[in-house]
mmCIF file of C-alpha atoms in Angstrom:
data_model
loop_
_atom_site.group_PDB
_atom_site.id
_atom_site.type_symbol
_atom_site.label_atom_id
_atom_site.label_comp_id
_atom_site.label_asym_id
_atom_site.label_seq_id
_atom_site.Cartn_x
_atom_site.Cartn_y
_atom_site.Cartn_z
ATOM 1 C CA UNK A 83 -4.382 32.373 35.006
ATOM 2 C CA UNK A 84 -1.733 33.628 32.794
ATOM 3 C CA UNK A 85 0.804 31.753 30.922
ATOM 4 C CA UNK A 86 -1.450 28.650 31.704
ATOM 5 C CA UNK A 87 -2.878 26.615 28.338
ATOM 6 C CA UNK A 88 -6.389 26.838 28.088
ATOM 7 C CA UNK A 89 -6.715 22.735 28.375
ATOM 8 C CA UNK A 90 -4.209 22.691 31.779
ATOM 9 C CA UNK A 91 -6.870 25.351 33.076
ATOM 10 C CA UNK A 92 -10.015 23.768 32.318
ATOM 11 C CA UNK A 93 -8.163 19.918 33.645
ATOM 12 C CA UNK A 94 -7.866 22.198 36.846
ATOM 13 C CA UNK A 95 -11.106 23.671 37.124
ATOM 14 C CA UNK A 96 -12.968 20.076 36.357
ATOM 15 C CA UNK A 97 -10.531 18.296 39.024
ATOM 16 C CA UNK A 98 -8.951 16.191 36.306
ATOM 17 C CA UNK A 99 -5.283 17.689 36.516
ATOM 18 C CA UNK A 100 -2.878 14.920 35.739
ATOM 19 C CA UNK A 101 -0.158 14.575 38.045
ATOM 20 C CA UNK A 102 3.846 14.306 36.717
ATOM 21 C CA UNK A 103 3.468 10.184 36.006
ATOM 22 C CA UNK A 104 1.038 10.938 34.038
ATOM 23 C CA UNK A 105 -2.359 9.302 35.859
ATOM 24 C CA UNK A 106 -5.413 11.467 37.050
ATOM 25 C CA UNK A 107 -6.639 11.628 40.699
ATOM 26 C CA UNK A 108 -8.782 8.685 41.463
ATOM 27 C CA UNK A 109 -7.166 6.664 38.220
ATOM 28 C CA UNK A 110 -6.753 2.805 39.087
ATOM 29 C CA UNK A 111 -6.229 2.336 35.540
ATOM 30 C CA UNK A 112 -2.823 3.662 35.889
ATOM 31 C CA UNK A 113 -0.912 0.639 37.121
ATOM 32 C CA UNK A 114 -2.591 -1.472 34.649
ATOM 33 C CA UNK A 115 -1.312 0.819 31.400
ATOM 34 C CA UNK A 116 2.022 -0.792 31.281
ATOM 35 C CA UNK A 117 0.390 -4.337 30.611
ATOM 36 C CA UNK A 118 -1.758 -3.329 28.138
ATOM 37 C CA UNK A 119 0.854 -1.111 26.001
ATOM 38 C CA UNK A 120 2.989 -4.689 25.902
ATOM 39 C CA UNK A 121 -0.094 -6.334 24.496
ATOM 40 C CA UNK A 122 -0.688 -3.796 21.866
ATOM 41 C CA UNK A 123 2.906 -4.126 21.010
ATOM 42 C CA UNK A 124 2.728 -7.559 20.483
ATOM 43 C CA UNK A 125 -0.658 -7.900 19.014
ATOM 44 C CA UNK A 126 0.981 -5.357 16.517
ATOM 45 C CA UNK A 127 3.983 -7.199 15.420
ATOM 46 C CA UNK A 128 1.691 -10.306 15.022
ATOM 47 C CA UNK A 129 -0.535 -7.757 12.761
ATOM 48 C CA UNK A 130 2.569 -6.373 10.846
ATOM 49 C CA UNK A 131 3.620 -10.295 10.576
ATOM 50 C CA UNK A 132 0.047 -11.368 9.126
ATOM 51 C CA UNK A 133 -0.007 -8.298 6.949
ATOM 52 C CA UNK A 134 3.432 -8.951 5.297
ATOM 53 C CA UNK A 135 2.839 -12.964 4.542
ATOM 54 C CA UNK A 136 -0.894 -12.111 3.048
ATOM 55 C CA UNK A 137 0.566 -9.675 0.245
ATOM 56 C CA UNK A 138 2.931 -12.308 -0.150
ATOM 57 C CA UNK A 139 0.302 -14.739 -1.200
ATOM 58 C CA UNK A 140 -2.251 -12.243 -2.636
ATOM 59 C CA UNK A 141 0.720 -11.209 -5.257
ATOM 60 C CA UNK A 142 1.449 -15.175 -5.296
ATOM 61 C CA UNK A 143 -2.074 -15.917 -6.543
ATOM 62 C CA UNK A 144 -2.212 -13.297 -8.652
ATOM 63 C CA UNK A 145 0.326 -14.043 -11.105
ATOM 64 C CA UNK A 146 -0.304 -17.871 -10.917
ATOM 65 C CA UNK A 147 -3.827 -17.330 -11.973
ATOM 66 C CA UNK A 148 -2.829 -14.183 -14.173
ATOM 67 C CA UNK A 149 0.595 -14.046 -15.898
ATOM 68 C CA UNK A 150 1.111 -17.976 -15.788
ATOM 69 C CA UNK A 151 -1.934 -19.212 -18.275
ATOM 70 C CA UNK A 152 -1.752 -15.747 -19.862
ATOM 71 C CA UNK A 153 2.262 -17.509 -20.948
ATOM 72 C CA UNK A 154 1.350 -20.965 -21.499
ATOM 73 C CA UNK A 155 -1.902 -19.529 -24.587
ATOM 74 C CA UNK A 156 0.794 -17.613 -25.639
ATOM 75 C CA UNK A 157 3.719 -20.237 -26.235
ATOM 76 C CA UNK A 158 0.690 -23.004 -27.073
ATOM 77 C CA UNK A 159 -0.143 -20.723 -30.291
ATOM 78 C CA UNK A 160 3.816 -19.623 -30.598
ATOM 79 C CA UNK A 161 2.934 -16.333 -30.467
ATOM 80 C CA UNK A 162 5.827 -13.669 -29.613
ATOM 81 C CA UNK A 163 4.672 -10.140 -28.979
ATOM 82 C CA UNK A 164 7.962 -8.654 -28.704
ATOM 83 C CA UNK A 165 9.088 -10.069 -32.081
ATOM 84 C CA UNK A 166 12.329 -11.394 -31.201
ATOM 85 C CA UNK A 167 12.623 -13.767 -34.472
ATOM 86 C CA UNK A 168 16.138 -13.727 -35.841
ATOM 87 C CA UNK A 169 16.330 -12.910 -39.404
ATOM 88 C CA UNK A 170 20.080 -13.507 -41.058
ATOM 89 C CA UNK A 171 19.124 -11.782 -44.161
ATOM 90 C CA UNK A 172 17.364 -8.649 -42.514
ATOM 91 C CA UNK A 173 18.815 -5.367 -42.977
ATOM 92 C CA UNK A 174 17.018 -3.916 -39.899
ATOM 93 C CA UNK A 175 14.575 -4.906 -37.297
ATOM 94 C CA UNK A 176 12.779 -1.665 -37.500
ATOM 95 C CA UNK A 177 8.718 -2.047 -37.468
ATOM 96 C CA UNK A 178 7.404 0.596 -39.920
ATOM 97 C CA UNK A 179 4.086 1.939 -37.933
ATOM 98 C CA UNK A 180 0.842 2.620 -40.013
ATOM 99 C CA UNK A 181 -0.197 6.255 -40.717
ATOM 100 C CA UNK A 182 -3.176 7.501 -40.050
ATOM 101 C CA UNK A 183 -5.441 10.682 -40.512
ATOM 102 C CA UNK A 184 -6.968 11.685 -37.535
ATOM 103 C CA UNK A 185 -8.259 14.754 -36.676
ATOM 104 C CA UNK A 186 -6.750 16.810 -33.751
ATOM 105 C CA UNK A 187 -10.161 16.904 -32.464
ATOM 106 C CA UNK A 188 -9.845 13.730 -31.499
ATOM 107 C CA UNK A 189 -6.530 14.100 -29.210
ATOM 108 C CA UNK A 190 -8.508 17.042 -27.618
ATOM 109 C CA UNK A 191 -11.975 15.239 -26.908
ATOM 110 C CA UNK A 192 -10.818 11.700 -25.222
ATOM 111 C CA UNK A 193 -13.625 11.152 -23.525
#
């Protein structure tokens, strides 16, 4: 048949041509589709739901048991590693960074 897409022709030939509301010949699933659709629908918003209150408490959990003690070691021992002590007699607050000799080999072989 010509102008006819090869999967239209071979739905003819087998006898499973679907007719314009969209169910085959013999299909008693049809009437049933609706239903189903609405429960996917709503079993996905109850997914999408889930989904969005777990990340929620995964990133919850993971910067109480990360970030938190990780702050309280650091202001137990006073530490401060951005530096941010005031000095009234300082000229600047620039950090002079330590030279060092290193081959460019060593930039070119990382790994």
């Amino acid at each position: 048949m010509a102008g006819v897409h090869p999967d239209q022709e071979r739905e003819r030939q087998a006898g499973t041509e679907s007719d314009p509301e969209g169910e085959t010949p013999g299909d008693s699933f049809g009437a049933v589709r609706g239903g189903i659709q609405a429960v996917v629908a709503a079993w996905m918003a109850v997914v999408r739901a889930v989904s969005w209150l777990i990340a929620r408490v995964v990133a919850l959990l993971a910067f109480v048991i990360g970030f938190v003690p990780y702050s309280i070691v650091l202001r137990l021992v006073r530490f401060d590693p951005l530096d941010r002590d005031l000095d009234p007699e300082a000229e600047s607050y620039w950090s002079e960074t330590v030279a060092t000799n290193r081959e460019l080999d060593e930039f070119r072989k990382q790994y």
